[in-house]
Short mmCIF file of C-alpha atoms in Angstrom, two decimals:
data_model
loop_
_atom_site.label_atom_id
_atom_site.label_comp_id
_atom_site.label_asym_id
_atom_site.label_seq_id
_atom_site.Cartn_x
_atom_site.Cartn_y
_atom_site.Cartn_z
CA UNK A 1 61.86 94.10 117.09
CA UNK A 2 65.63 94.20 116.90
CA UNK A 3 65.94 91.92 113.88
CA UNK A 4 63.25 93.78 111.94
CA UNK A 5 65.10 97.04 112.50
CA UNK A 6 68.35 95.47 111.29
CA UNK A 7 66.53 94.13 108.24
CA UNK A 8 65.18 97.61 107.55
CA UNK A 9 68.74 98.95 107.44
CA UNK A 10 69.72 96.11 105.11
CA UNK A 11 66.86 96.73 102.73
CA UNK A 12 67.58 100.39 102.37
CA UNK A 13 71.34 99.90 102.16
CA UNK A 14 72.20 101.66 105.42
CA UNK A 15 73.17 99.93 108.63
CA UNK A 16 73.51 103.31 110.40
CA UNK A 17 75.77 106.31 110.66
CA UNK A 18 79.13 105.66 112.27
CA UNK A 19 78.23 106.94 115.69
CA UNK A 20 75.04 104.92 116.05
CA UNK A 21 76.63 101.54 116.57
CA UNK A 22 78.80 102.84 119.39
CA UNK A 23 75.88 104.06 121.50
CA UNK A 24 75.31 102.07 124.65
CA UNK A 25 73.60 102.34 128.00
CA UNK A 26 75.35 103.34 131.21
CA UNK A 27 75.25 99.67 132.18
CA UNK A 28 77.20 98.67 129.09
CA UNK A 29 79.76 101.45 129.48
CA UNK A 30 80.97 100.09 132.81
CA UNK A 31 81.28 96.62 131.28
CA UNK A 32 83.13 97.84 128.22
CA UNK A 33 86.05 99.24 130.15
CA UNK A 34 86.26 96.07 132.24
CA UNK A 35 86.51 94.04 129.05
CA UNK A 36 88.58 94.85 126.02
CA UNK A 37 90.01 97.88 124.27
CA UNK A 38 92.88 97.63 121.83
CA UNK A 39 94.29 94.48 123.32
CA UNK A 40 93.89 90.73 123.08
CA UNK A 41 90.67 90.34 125.08
CA UNK A 42 90.56 86.61 125.82
CA UNK A 43 90.53 86.62 129.62
CA UNK A 44 88.92 90.04 130.06
CA UNK A 45 85.33 89.22 129.06
CA UNK A 46 83.06 90.34 131.90
CA UNK A 47 81.02 87.40 133.28
CA UNK A 48 77.80 89.42 133.22
CA UNK A 49 78.31 90.36 129.58
CA UNK A 50 79.24 86.80 128.67
CA UNK A 51 76.00 85.55 130.24
CA UNK A 52 73.94 88.19 128.42
CA UNK A 53 75.46 87.38 125.03
CA UNK A 54 75.13 83.63 125.53
CA UNK A 55 71.51 83.98 126.63
CA UNK A 56 70.46 86.21 123.72
CA UNK A 57 72.28 84.61 120.78
CA UNK A 58 72.37 81.14 119.27
CA UNK A 59 75.39 79.19 118.05
CA UNK A 60 75.05 78.63 114.32
CA UNK A 61 77.15 77.23 111.49
CA UNK A 62 74.36 76.76 108.95
CA UNK A 63 72.53 79.00 106.52
CA UNK A 64 75.67 80.89 105.48
CA UNK A 65 78.69 80.40 103.25
CA UNK A 66 81.15 79.20 105.90
CA UNK A 67 79.87 76.15 107.79
CA UNK A 68 83.43 75.68 109.08
CA UNK A 69 82.95 78.73 111.30
CA UNK A 70 80.61 78.64 114.29
CA UNK A 71 79.17 81.98 115.38
CA UNK A 72 76.89 83.40 118.02
CA UNK A 73 74.15 85.12 116.01
CA UNK A 74 70.67 86.55 116.36
CA UNK A 75 68.32 83.86 115.01
CA UNK A 76 64.53 83.31 114.94
CA UNK A 77 64.84 81.30 118.15
CA UNK A 78 66.37 84.26 120.02
CA UNK A 79 64.26 86.56 122.16
CA UNK A 80 65.26 89.74 120.36
CA UNK A 81 64.40 88.42 116.92
CA UNK A 82 60.86 89.63 117.68
CA UNK A 83 61.28 91.60 120.92
CA UNK A 84 60.84 95.37 121.01
CA UNK A 85 64.06 97.00 119.91
CA UNK A 86 64.07 99.52 122.75
CA UNK A 87 64.43 96.66 125.23
CA UNK A 88 67.86 95.77 123.84
CA UNK A 89 70.13 97.54 126.34
CA UNK A 90 73.02 98.34 124.00
CA UNK A 91 73.66 99.80 120.56
CA UNK A 92 72.03 98.04 117.60
CA UNK A 93 73.57 94.53 117.42
CA UNK A 94 74.82 94.64 113.84
CA UNK A 95 77.54 92.21 114.95
CA UNK A 96 74.86 89.55 115.55
CA UNK A 97 74.03 89.25 111.84
CA UNK A 98 76.43 87.51 109.47
CA UNK A 99 76.26 90.01 106.61
CA UNK A 100 76.67 88.72 103.03
CA UNK A 101 79.79 90.74 102.21
CA UNK A 102 81.54 89.30 105.24
CA UNK A 103 80.39 85.83 104.30
CA UNK A 104 81.97 86.16 100.86
CA UNK A 105 85.26 87.44 102.26
CA UNK A 106 85.42 84.64 104.82
CA UNK A 107 84.63 81.98 102.22
CA UNK A 108 87.29 83.34 99.90
CA UNK A 109 89.96 83.36 102.61
CA UNK A 110 89.14 79.82 103.69
CA UNK A 111 89.29 78.62 100.09
CA UNK A 112 92.43 80.62 99.28
CA UNK A 113 94.67 80.56 102.36
CA UNK A 114 97.62 81.85 100.35
CA UNK A 115 95.84 85.21 100.28
CA UNK A 116 96.63 85.65 103.99
CA UNK A 117 99.18 82.97 104.97
CA UNK A 118 102.10 84.40 106.93
CA UNK A 119 100.80 87.93 106.35
CA UNK A 120 99.24 90.64 108.50
CA UNK A 121 95.48 91.22 108.16
CA UNK A 122 93.25 94.05 109.37
CA UNK A 123 89.52 93.26 109.40
CA UNK A 124 87.74 96.62 109.25
CA UNK A 125 84.17 96.78 110.55
CA UNK A 126 84.62 93.22 111.75
CA UNK A 127 81.18 92.68 113.31
CA UNK A 128 80.95 89.07 114.43
CA UNK A 129 84.64 88.58 113.63
CA UNK A 130 84.12 85.79 111.08
CA UNK A 131 86.55 87.15 108.49
CA UNK A 132 89.24 87.70 111.10
CA UNK A 133 88.65 84.16 112.36
CA UNK A 134 88.94 82.86 108.78
CA UNK A 135 92.27 84.67 108.46
CA UNK A 136 93.58 83.04 111.63
CA UNK A 137 92.37 79.63 110.48
CA UNK A 138 94.11 80.16 107.13
CA UNK A 139 97.50 80.92 108.66
CA UNK A 140 97.79 84.71 108.86
CA UNK A 141 100.73 85.68 111.04
CA UNK A 142 98.99 88.72 112.55
CA UNK A 143 95.29 89.55 112.69
CA UNK A 144 93.55 92.56 114.17
CA UNK A 145 89.83 93.29 114.14
CA UNK A 146 88.28 96.73 114.25
CA UNK A 147 84.68 97.60 115.09
CA UNK A 148 83.41 100.77 116.71
CA UNK A 149 80.88 98.83 118.80
CA UNK A 150 82.62 97.50 121.93
CA UNK A 151 79.94 94.82 122.29
CA UNK A 152 81.07 93.42 118.94
CA UNK A 153 84.55 93.05 120.37
CA UNK A 154 83.14 91.06 123.26
CA UNK A 155 81.12 88.85 120.92
CA UNK A 156 84.30 88.14 118.95
CA UNK A 157 85.86 86.65 122.07
CA UNK A 158 83.04 84.11 122.27
CA UNK A 159 83.27 83.37 118.56
CA UNK A 160 87.01 82.77 118.82
CA UNK A 161 86.36 80.30 121.63
CA UNK A 162 83.76 78.49 119.53
CA UNK A 163 86.31 77.99 116.76
CA UNK A 164 89.28 77.11 118.97
CA UNK A 165 91.37 80.07 117.85
CA UNK A 166 93.26 82.43 120.10
CA UNK A 167 91.47 85.77 120.47
CA UNK A 168 93.03 88.47 118.33
CA UNK A 169 93.40 92.13 119.29
CA UNK A 170 90.20 94.15 118.82
CA UNK A 171 90.36 97.91 118.34
CA UNK A 172 87.04 99.54 119.26
CA UNK A 173 87.45 103.02 117.85
CA UNK A 174 87.01 104.65 114.47
CA UNK A 175 90.32 104.31 112.62
CA UNK A 176 89.16 105.63 109.24
CA UNK A 177 91.24 108.68 108.23
CA UNK A 178 93.97 107.78 110.72
CA UNK A 179 97.55 106.72 109.99
CA UNK A 180 97.84 102.95 109.97
CA UNK A 181 100.65 100.48 110.41
CA UNK A 182 101.84 98.63 107.34
CA UNK A 183 99.22 95.89 106.91
CA UNK A 184 99.66 93.35 104.13
CA UNK A 185 95.90 93.08 103.66
CA UNK A 186 92.82 95.06 104.70
CA UNK A 187 89.47 93.32 104.38
CA UNK A 188 86.08 94.99 104.78
CA UNK A 189 82.60 93.72 104.14
CA UNK A 190 79.26 95.51 103.88
CA UNK A 191 80.78 98.90 104.67
CA UNK A 192 79.54 100.87 101.66
CA UNK A 193 76.06 101.53 103.02
CA UNK A 194 76.29 105.31 103.37
CA UNK A 195 77.59 107.80 100.80
CA UNK A 196 79.61 109.89 103.25
CA UNK A 197 81.24 106.81 104.76
CA UNK A 198 81.88 105.40 101.28
CA UNK A 199 83.71 108.58 100.27
CA UNK A 200 85.89 108.45 103.37
CA UNK A 201 86.68 104.79 102.82
CA UNK A 202 87.55 105.42 99.18
CA UNK A 203 90.15 108.10 99.98
CA UNK A 204 91.53 106.39 103.08
CA UNK A 205 91.97 102.97 101.47
CA UNK A 206 93.60 104.55 98.44
CA UNK A 207 96.08 106.29 100.75
CA UNK A 208 96.84 102.98 102.52
CA UNK A 209 97.55 101.34 99.17
CA UNK A 210 99.75 104.14 97.90
CA UNK A 211 101.65 104.57 101.17
CA UNK A 212 102.25 100.95 102.14
CA UNK A 213 101.33 98.89 99.10
CA UNK A 214 98.52 97.33 101.14
CA UNK A 215 96.17 94.96 99.36
CA UNK A 216 92.45 95.60 99.88
CA UNK A 217 89.60 93.14 99.49
CA UNK A 218 85.99 94.32 99.70
CA UNK A 219 82.93 92.12 100.16
CA UNK A 220 79.51 93.36 99.07
CA UNK A 221 76.28 91.76 97.78
CA UNK A 222 75.57 94.55 95.30
CA UNK A 223 73.90 97.26 97.34
CA UNK A 224 73.02 100.35 95.26
CA UNK A 225 75.25 102.63 97.34
CA UNK A 226 78.22 100.43 96.50
CA UNK A 227 77.49 99.79 92.85
CA UNK A 228 76.82 103.46 92.22
CA UNK A 229 79.92 104.81 93.96
CA UNK A 230 82.93 105.98 91.98
CA UNK A 231 85.14 103.42 93.72
CA UNK A 232 83.39 100.74 91.70
CA UNK A 233 85.32 101.72 88.57
CA UNK A 234 88.56 100.83 90.37
CA UNK A 235 87.54 97.35 91.48
CA UNK A 236 88.39 93.97 90.04
CA UNK A 237 85.97 91.10 90.64
CA UNK A 238 87.77 88.24 92.37
CA UNK A 239 84.94 85.78 92.96
CA UNK A 240 81.14 85.69 93.23
CA UNK A 241 79.20 83.39 95.53
CA UNK A 242 75.54 82.42 95.44
CA UNK A 243 74.01 83.15 98.84
CA UNK A 244 72.14 80.51 100.86
CA UNK A 245 68.37 80.90 100.96
CA UNK A 246 68.25 82.04 104.59
CA UNK A 247 70.79 84.80 103.89
CA UNK A 248 68.74 85.89 100.87
CA UNK A 249 65.64 86.17 103.03
CA UNK A 250 67.45 88.18 105.68
CA UNK A 251 68.78 90.58 103.02
CA UNK A 252 65.61 91.30 101.06
CA UNK A 253 66.33 88.89 98.25
CA UNK A 254 69.95 89.71 97.42
CA UNK A 255 71.09 86.56 95.67
CA UNK A 256 74.89 86.71 95.55
CA UNK A 257 77.90 88.33 97.18
CA UNK A 258 81.15 89.35 95.52
CA UNK A 259 84.73 89.76 96.67
CA UNK A 260 86.40 92.69 94.95
CA UNK A 261 90.05 93.72 94.80
CA UNK A 262 90.52 97.47 95.07
CA UNK A 263 93.15 98.62 92.60
CA UNK A 264 93.23 102.43 92.27
#
């Protein structure tokens, strides 16, 4: 059961190690390179992959914090909500769940467009692409999404179409610890699920801030790995949102999600 496995990762605070989400079958590998890699992917979505994603997800704009944004998600009416996980032909579809940290970030950006208007935004670990879409809708001048799962990049194309926004560039490689361009804002949600990854994010984000003066916003519903990490002492709470009931159920009862400003 794909959804049950995703819920297991949620409950224990770990979506997976970095390499897990990038695993895919030989079938998916051929599609990936015919689709999108570090470019605006709009017209490059493989018809076979489009059909697979449309068949195995459902369009939803309810049960989460941003009804303005329509997304293709894994829902109880989808085959793989209950289907055996080993029948899903690609890496675990973390992009098909609208995680609570991402919901909070997207809600905040929609409510506070001045946070991104006319600025450049990098959405790290973008997943379904909702926060990047919110940035485009709120007037950001440049938006780039990053997710190490190439299937997520393809799903973002469909989600952009659903919301009538031009597809943004999607970078499908691990950029943590690399030198970045000068982004005005980096947003990341639900990324502090593993101690080793959290440590790398802490040092890398701090370097981005000190080198370029980049602003960093983090969304998280209060997972133990996040609350217990040393980065937490350098965060300022921006806003807290009460999560819808369906999101609470999908995340083992977590009741709220917070946007934090990282200020080392």
